[in-house]
Short mmCIF file of C-alpha atoms in Angstrom, two decimals:
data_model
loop_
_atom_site.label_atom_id
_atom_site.label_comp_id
_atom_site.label_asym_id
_atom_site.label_seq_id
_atom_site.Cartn_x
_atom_site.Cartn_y
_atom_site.Cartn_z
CA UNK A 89 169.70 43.99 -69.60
CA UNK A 90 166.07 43.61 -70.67
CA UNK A 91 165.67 44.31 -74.43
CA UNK A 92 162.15 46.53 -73.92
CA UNK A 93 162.89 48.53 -77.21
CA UNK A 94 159.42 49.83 -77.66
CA UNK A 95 156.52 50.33 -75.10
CA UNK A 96 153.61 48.62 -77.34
CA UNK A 97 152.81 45.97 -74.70
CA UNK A 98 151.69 49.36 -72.47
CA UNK A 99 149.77 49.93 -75.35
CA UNK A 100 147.79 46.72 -75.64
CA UNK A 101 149.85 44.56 -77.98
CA UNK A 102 149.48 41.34 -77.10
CA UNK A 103 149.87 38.61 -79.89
CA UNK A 104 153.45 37.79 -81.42
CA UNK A 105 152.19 39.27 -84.88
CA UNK A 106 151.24 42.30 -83.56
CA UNK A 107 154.61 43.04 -81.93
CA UNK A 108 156.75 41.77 -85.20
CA UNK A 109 153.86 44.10 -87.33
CA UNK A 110 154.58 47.42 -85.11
CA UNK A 111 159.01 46.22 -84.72
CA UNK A 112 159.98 45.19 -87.63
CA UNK A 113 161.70 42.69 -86.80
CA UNK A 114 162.66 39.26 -87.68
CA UNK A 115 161.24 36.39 -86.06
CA UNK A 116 163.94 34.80 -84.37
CA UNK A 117 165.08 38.11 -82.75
CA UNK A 118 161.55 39.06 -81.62
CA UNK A 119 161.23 35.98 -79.90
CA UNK A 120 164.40 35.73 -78.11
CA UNK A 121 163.04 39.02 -77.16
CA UNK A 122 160.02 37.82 -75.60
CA UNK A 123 161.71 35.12 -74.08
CA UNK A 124 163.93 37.14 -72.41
CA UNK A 125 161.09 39.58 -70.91
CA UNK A 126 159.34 36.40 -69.79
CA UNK A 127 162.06 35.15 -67.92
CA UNK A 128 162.52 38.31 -66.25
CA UNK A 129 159.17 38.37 -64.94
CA UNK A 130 158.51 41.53 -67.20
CA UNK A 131 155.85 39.58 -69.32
CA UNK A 132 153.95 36.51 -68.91
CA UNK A 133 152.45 34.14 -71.69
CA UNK A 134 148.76 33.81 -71.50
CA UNK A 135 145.69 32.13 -73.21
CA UNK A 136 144.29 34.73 -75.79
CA UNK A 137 141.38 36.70 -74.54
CA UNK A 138 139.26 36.12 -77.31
CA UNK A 139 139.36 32.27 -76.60
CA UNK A 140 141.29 31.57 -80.16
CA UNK A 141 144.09 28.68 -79.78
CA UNK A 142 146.87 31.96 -79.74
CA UNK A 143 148.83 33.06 -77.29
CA UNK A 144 149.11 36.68 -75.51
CA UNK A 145 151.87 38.26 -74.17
CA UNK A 146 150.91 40.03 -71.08
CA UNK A 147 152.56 42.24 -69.07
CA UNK A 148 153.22 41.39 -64.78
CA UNK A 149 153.25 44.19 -62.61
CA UNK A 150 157.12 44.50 -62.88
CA UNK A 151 156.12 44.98 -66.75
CA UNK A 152 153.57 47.95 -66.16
CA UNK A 153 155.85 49.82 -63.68
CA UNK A 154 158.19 50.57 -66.38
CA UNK A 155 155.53 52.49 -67.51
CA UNK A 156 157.68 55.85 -65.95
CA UNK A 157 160.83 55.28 -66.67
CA UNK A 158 159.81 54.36 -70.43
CA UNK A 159 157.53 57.80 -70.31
CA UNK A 160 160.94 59.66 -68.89
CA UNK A 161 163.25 58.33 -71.53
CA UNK A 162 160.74 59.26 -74.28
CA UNK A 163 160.71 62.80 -73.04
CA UNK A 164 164.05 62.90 -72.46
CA UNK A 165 164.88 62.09 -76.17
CA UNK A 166 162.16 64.52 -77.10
CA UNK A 167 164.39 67.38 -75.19
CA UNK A 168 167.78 65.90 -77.00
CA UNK A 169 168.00 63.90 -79.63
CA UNK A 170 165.69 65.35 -82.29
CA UNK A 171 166.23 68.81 -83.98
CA UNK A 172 163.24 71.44 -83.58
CA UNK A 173 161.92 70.42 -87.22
CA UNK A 174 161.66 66.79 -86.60
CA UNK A 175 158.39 64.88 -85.69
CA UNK A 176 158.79 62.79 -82.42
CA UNK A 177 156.07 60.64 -80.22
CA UNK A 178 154.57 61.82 -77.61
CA UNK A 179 153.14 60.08 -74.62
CA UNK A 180 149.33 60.44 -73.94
CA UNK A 181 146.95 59.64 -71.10
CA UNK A 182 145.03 56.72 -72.28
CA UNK A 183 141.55 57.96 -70.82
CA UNK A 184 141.47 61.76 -72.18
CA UNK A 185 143.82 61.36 -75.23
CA UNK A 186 145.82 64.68 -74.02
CA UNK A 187 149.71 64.52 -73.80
CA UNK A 188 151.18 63.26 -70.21
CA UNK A 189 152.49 66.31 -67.85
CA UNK A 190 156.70 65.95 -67.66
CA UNK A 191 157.90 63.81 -65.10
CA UNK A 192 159.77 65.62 -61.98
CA UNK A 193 161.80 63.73 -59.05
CA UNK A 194 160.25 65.15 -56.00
CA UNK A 195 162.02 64.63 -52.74
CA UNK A 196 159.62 63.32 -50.16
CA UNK A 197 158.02 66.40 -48.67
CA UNK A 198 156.75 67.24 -52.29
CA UNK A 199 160.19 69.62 -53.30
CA UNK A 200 161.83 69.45 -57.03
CA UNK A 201 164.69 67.80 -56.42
CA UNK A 202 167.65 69.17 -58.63
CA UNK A 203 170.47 66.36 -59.57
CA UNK A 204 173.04 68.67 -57.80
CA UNK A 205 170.84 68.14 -54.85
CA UNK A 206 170.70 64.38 -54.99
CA UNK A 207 173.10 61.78 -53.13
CA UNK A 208 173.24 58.42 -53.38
CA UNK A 209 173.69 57.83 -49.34
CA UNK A 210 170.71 56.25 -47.38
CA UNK A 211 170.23 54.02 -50.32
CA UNK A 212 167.86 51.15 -49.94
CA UNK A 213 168.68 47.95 -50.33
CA UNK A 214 168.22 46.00 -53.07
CA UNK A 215 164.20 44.06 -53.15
#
């Protein structure tokens, strides 16, 4: 399992400081973190982009196509696990600033596809 607990990196975290700042958490966790993302090919380890002698954490293309299924879990947890009262994030388009339309499984001609409606036969092999 890949311990992505937060989506920052989509957000333009980059430096070890900034992740432990916006976490929380200790060092030694938040680096076997990283570690672990990097050797899943989720992140890579870069030379900071402001030419300092840090080090960026940068997300691969594997990394930014979590991008929906983080945005699905978020509003999926919006929809169940907070009562109506309680504050909760919500995901927003990074050029206009307005919240992200709800993600829908569409069958291939363009249909909502229920769960009831969905089988797991004709399943691609694994990439």
């Amino acid at each position: 399992m890949v311990p992505f607990d937060h989506p920052d990196a989509l957000n333009g975290v980059r430096r070890f400081g900034e992740f432990q700042r916006s976490l929380g958490l200790a060092k030694n966790i938040l680096t076997t973190r990283l570690k672990t993302m990097v050797a899943q090919g989720i992140m890579e380890v870069a030379p900071a982009s402001d030419g300092s002698a840090y080090q960026e954490y940068v997300l691969t293309e594997k990394g930014q196509r979590l991008l929906p299924v983080l945005v699905a879990l978020a509003q999926w947890g919006g929809d169940f696990l907070f009562e109506s009262s309680e504050p909760r994030s919500v995901s927003l388009d990074a050029k206009n600033g307005r919240p992200l339309r709800r993600l829908e499984v569409r069958s291939e001609d363009g249909r909502l596809s229920a769960s009831k409606t969905s089988s797991s036969a004709g399943c691609e092999a694994p990439r």
